[in-house]
Every structure is written in structure tokens, then in C-alpha cells.
Short mmCIF file of C-alpha atoms and ligand atoms in Angstrom, two decimals:
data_model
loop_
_atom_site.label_atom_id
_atom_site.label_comp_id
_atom_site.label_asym_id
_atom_site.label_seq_id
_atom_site.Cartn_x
_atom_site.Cartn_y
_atom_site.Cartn_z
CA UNK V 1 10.83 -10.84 -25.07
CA UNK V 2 9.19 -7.15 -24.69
CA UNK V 3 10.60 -4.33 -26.60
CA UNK V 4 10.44 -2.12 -22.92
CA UNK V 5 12.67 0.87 -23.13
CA UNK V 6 12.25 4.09 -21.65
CA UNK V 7 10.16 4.27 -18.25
CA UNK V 8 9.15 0.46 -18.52
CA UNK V 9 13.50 -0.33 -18.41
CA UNK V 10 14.60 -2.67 -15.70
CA UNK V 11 14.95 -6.08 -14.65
CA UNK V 12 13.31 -5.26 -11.10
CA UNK V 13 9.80 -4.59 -10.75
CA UNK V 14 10.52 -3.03 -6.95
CA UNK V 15 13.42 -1.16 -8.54
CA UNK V 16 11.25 0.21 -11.10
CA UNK V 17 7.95 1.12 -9.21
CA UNK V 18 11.06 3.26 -6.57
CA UNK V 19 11.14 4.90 -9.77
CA UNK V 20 8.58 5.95 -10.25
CA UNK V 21 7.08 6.37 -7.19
CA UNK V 22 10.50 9.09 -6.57
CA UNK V 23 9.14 10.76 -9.76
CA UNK V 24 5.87 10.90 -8.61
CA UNK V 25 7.34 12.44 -5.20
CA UNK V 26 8.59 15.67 -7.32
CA UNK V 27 5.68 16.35 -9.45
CA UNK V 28 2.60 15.29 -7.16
CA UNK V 29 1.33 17.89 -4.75
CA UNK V 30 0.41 15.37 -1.85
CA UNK V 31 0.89 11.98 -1.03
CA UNK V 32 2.04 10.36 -4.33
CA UNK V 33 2.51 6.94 -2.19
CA UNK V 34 -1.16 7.43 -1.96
CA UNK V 35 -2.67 3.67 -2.57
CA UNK V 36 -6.03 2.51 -2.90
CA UNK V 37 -6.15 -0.69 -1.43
CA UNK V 38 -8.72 -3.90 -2.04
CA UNK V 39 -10.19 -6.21 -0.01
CA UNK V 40 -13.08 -8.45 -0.10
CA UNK V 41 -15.36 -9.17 2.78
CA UNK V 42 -16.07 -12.48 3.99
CA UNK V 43 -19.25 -12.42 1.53
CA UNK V 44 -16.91 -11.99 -1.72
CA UNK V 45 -18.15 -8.06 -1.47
CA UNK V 46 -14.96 -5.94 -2.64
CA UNK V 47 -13.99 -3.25 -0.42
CA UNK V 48 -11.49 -0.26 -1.35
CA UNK V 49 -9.97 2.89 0.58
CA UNK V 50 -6.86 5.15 0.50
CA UNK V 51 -4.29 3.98 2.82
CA UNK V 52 0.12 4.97 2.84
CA UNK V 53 2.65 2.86 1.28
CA UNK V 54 5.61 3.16 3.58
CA UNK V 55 7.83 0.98 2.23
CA UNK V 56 8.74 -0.54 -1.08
CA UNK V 57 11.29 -3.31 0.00
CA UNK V 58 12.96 -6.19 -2.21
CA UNK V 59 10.09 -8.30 -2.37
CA UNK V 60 7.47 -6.68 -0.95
CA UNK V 61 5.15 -3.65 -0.28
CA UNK V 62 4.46 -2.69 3.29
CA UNK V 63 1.80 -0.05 4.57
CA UNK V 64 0.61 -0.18 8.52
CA UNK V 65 -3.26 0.15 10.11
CA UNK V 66 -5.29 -0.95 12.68
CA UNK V 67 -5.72 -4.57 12.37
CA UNK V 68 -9.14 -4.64 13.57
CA UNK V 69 -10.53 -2.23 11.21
CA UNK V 70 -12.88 -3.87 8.20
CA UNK V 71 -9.56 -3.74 6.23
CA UNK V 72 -7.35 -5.32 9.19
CA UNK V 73 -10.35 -8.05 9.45
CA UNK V 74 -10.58 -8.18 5.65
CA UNK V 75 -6.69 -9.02 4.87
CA UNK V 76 -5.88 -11.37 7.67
CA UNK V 77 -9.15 -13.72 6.33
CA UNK V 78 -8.66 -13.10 3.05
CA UNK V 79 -4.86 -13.70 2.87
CA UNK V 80 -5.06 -11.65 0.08
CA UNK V 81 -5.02 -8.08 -1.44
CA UNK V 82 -4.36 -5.70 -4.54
CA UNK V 83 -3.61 -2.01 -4.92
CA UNK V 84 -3.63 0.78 -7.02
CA UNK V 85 -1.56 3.73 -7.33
CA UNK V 86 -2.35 6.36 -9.74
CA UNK V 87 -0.03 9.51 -10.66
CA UNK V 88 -2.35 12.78 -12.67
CA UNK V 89 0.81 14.72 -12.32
CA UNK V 90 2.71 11.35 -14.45
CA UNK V 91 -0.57 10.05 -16.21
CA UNK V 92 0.87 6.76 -15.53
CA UNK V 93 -0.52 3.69 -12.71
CA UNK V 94 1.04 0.53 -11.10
CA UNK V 95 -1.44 -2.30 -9.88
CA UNK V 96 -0.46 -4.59 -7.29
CA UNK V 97 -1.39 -8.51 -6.57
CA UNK V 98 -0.54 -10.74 -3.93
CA UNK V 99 -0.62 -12.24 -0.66
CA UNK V 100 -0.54 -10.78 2.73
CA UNK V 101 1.33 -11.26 5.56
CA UNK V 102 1.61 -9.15 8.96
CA UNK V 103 5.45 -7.24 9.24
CA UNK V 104 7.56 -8.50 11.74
CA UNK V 105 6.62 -6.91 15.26
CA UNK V 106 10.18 -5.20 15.46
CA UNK V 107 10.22 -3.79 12.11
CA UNK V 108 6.31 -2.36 13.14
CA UNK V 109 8.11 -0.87 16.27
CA UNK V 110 10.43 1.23 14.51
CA UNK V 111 7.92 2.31 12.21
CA UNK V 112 5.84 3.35 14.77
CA UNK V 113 8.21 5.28 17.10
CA UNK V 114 9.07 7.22 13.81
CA UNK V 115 5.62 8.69 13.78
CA UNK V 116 4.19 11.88 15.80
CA UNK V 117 3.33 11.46 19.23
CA UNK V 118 -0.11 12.65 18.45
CA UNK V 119 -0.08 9.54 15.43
CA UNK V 120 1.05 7.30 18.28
CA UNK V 121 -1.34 8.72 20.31
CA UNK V 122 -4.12 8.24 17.61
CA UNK V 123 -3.47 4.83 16.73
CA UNK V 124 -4.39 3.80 20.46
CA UNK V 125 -7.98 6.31 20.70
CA UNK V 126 -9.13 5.27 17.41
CA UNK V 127 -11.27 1.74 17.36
CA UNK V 128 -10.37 2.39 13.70
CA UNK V 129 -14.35 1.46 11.57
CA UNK V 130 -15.95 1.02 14.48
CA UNK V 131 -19.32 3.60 15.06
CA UNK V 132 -18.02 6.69 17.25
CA UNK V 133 -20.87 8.74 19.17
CA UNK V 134 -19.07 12.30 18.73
CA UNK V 135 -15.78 14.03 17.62
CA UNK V 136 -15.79 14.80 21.65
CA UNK V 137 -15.79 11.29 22.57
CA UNK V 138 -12.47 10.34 20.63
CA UNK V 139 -10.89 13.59 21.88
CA UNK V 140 -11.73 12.21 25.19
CA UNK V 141 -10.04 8.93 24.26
CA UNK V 142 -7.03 10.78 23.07
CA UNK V 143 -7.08 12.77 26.44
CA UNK V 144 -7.39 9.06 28.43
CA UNK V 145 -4.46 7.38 26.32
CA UNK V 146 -2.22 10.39 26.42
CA UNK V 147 -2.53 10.72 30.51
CA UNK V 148 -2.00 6.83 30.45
CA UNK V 149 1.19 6.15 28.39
CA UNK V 150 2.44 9.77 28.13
CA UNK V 151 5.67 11.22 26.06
CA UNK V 152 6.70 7.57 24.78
CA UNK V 153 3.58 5.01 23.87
CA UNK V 154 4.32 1.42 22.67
CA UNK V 155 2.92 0.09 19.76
CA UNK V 156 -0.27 -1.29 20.35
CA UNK V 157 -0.83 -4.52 19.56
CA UNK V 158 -3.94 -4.02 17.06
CA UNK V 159 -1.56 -1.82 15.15
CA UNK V 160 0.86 -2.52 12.11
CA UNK V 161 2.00 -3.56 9.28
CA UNK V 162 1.15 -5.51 6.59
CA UNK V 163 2.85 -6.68 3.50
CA UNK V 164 1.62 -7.91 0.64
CA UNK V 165 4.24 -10.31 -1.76
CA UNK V 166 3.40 -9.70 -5.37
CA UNK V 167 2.53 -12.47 -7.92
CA UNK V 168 1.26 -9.63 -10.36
CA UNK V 169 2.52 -6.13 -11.05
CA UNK V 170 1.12 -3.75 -13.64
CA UNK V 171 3.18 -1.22 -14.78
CA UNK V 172 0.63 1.41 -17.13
CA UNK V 173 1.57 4.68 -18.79
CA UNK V 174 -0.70 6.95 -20.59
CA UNK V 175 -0.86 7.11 -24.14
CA UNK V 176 -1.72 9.77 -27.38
CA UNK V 177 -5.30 8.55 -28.18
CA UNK V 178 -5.86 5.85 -25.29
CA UNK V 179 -2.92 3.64 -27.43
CA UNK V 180 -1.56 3.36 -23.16
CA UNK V 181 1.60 1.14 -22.99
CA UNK V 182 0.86 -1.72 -19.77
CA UNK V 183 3.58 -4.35 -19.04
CA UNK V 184 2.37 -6.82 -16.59
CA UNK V 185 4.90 -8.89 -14.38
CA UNK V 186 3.60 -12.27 -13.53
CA UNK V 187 5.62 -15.02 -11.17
CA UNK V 188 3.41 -18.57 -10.17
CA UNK V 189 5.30 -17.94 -7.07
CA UNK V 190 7.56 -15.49 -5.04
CA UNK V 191 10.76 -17.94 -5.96
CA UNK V 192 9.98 -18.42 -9.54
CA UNK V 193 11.53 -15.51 -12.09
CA UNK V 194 8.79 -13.21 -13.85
CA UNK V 195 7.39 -13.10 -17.24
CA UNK V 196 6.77 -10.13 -18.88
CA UNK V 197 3.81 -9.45 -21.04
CA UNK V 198 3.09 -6.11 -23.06
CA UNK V 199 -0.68 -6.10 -23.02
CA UNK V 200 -3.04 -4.14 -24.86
CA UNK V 201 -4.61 -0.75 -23.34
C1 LIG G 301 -4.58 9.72 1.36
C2 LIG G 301 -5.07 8.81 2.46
C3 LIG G 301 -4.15 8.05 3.16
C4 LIG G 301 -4.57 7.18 4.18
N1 LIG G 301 -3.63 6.41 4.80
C5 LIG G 301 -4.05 5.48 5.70
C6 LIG G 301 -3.10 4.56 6.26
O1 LIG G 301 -1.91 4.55 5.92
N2 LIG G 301 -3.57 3.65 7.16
C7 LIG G 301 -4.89 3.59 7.52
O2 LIG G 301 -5.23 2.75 8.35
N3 LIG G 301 -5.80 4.44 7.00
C8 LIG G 301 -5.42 5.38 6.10
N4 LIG G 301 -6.33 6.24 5.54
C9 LIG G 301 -7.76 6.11 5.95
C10 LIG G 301 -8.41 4.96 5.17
O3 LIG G 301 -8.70 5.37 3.84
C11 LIG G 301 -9.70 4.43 5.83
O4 LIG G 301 -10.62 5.48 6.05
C12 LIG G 301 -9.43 3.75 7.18
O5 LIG G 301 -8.22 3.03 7.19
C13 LIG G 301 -10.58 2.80 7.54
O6 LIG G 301 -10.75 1.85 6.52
P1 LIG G 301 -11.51 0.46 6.79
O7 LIG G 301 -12.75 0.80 7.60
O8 LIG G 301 -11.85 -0.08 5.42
O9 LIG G 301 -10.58 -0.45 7.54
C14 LIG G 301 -5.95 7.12 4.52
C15 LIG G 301 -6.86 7.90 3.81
C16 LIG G 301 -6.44 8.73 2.79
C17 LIG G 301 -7.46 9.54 2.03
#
């Protein structure tokens, strides 16, 4: 048993990182579901960027890309992923573990006809990490795809979501002197309870 009290309290590691993430959203001045995601490259060579978490559901954690960018590539080889998420405003972190698995295509849909027109639009002119010869050159895309699907684009298909199921969450507040308080969640698998651990900072 772990004496967690406090901001570590729960039984629900998705219920508790909404928590967070909710106090995050009043105290951060941009994007507090700001998460810096990891891959590795088919050489073992780790690979990191910012991307949105869009959606903290009951067993999962969805954000949505291009799936032929590096990242895209990276995940659906890899089967695997962790992320980050760090709060200055809250001094406090949660790190993420799992495995990855594309979002069903009509949950993806909705998603996506939520967005701007110009997002929708950008999704389709962007050949997301691929070299680009000019800023002029992917205007000119977003003048081609905008003349060619108009008010109402469908998702395209090298665009979505991905979610990755945790088998390791890391819940980490700041502390007076570096003393930080970490809890890490660990399951063997997504069907099996999880075991809490207080570990040291
Ligand atoms: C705050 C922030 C949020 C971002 N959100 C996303 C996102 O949700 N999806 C995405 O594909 N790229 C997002 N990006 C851009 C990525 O960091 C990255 O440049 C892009 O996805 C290409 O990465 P890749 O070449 O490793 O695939 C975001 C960047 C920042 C700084």
C-alpha cells in the first residue's frame, strides 16, 4: 500500500491525470495538453516532438497526425510509444508508456470535422516531414486542395489518430529541496489491475 493523499488520491490513473490536466488548463498560458511524444526509428535512434493530446479516454490516450510523417512511420513499426507532459505553472509531470494502436476511422472523422476548415485544409497540403522547396509551394498546395474539396473536406486517409494503452503511468510532483513525490502505476497488461509504487525522486 502507498500512503497517496492529496493530488496523488484516486483509484484511476485516467481519472487522475483529467485532473490534473483540468488544473493545468486554468493556470497554464497555452496548451497545457501540450505532450512531448517518443519514438524510436527503425535503427533504435529515439525521436521526440510536441504534438496535442485530444483525448484522455478510459483506457487510453489519443492525439491525431499525419501517419506518414517520421512519427506516423515511427509508431505504426514500433508498436510502441511514451510521453511526457510537463506543467511550470503546477511544477508537477505525468509520463506515459504503452502500446499503440490507430483510432477507429469514425471516431478520427468526428475529430476531424471538429477542426477549422483551414486545419482540414492543412492536413491534406502538408506531406507532414517530408523536404518542402518554399513557404509558396505549400500555399500553393493549400490553394490546389481547397479548389478541389472546398467548404467540407473528408478526412484523408494518411490522417488520424492514434492511441496509445498504458502499461506505465508516472504521476511526479515537485518537491522543497528536489525531495519530488513520483507514484508510478504499473499493469503486465491492459486487463490486469495496477500496482502502485512510491519511488524515490
Ligand atoms: C505545442 C505543439 C503542438 C503540436 N501538436 C501537434 C499535433 O497534435 N499533431 C502533429 O502532427 N504535430 C503537432 N505539432 C508539430 C510536431 O511537433 C512536429 O513538428 C510534426 O508533427 C512533425 O513531426 P515528425 O516529423 O517527427 O513526424 C505540434 C507542435 C507543438 C510545438
Amino acid at each position: 500500500m502507498t500512503d497517496r493523499s492529496g493530488i496523488f488520491a484516486g483509484d484511476d490513473p485516467f481519472a487522475l491525470t483529467r485532473r490534473w490536466l483540468s488544473e493545468a488548463e486554468a493556470s497554464e498560458p497555452n496548451d497545457p495538453n501540450a505532450i512531448a511524444l517518443s519514438t524510436v526509428d527503425a535503427a533504435g535512434m529515439p525521436n521526440v516532438r510536441m504534438v496535442l493530446l485530444k483525448d484522455v479516454e478510459d483506457d487510453g490516450f489519443v492525439f491525431y497526425t499525419n501517419f506518414d510523417s517520421a512519427k506516423g512511420k515511427e509508431l505504426a513499426a514500433a508498436g510502441k510509444a511514451a510521453f511526457v507532459m510537463h506543467w511550470k505553472s503546477l511544477r508537477r509531470q505525468v509520463r506515459v508508456r504503452g502500446e499503440i494502436a490507430r483510432v477507429a476511422d469514425d471516431v478520427a472523422d468526428v475529430y476531424y470535422a471538429s477542426r477549422s476548415l483551414k486545419s482540414r485544409l492543412g492536413a491534406w497540403a502538408s506531406r507532414q516531414s517530408q523536404p518542402l522547396a518554399s513557404r509558396g509551394a505549400l500555399m500553393a498546395e493549400v490553394a490546389k486542395v481547397s479548389a478541389r474539396h472546398g467548404a467540407n473536406p473528408p478526412r484523408p486517409p494518411f490522417w488520424g489518430g492514434f492511441r496509445i494503452t498504458p502499461s506505465e503511468i508516472e504521476f511526479w510532483a515537485d518537491g522543497a529541496f528536489r525531495l519530488h513525490d513520483r507514484f508510478v502505476w504499473r499493469r503486465e497488461a491492459p486487463d490486469l489491475p495496477w500496482k502502485i509504487t512510491r519511488l524515490s525522486p
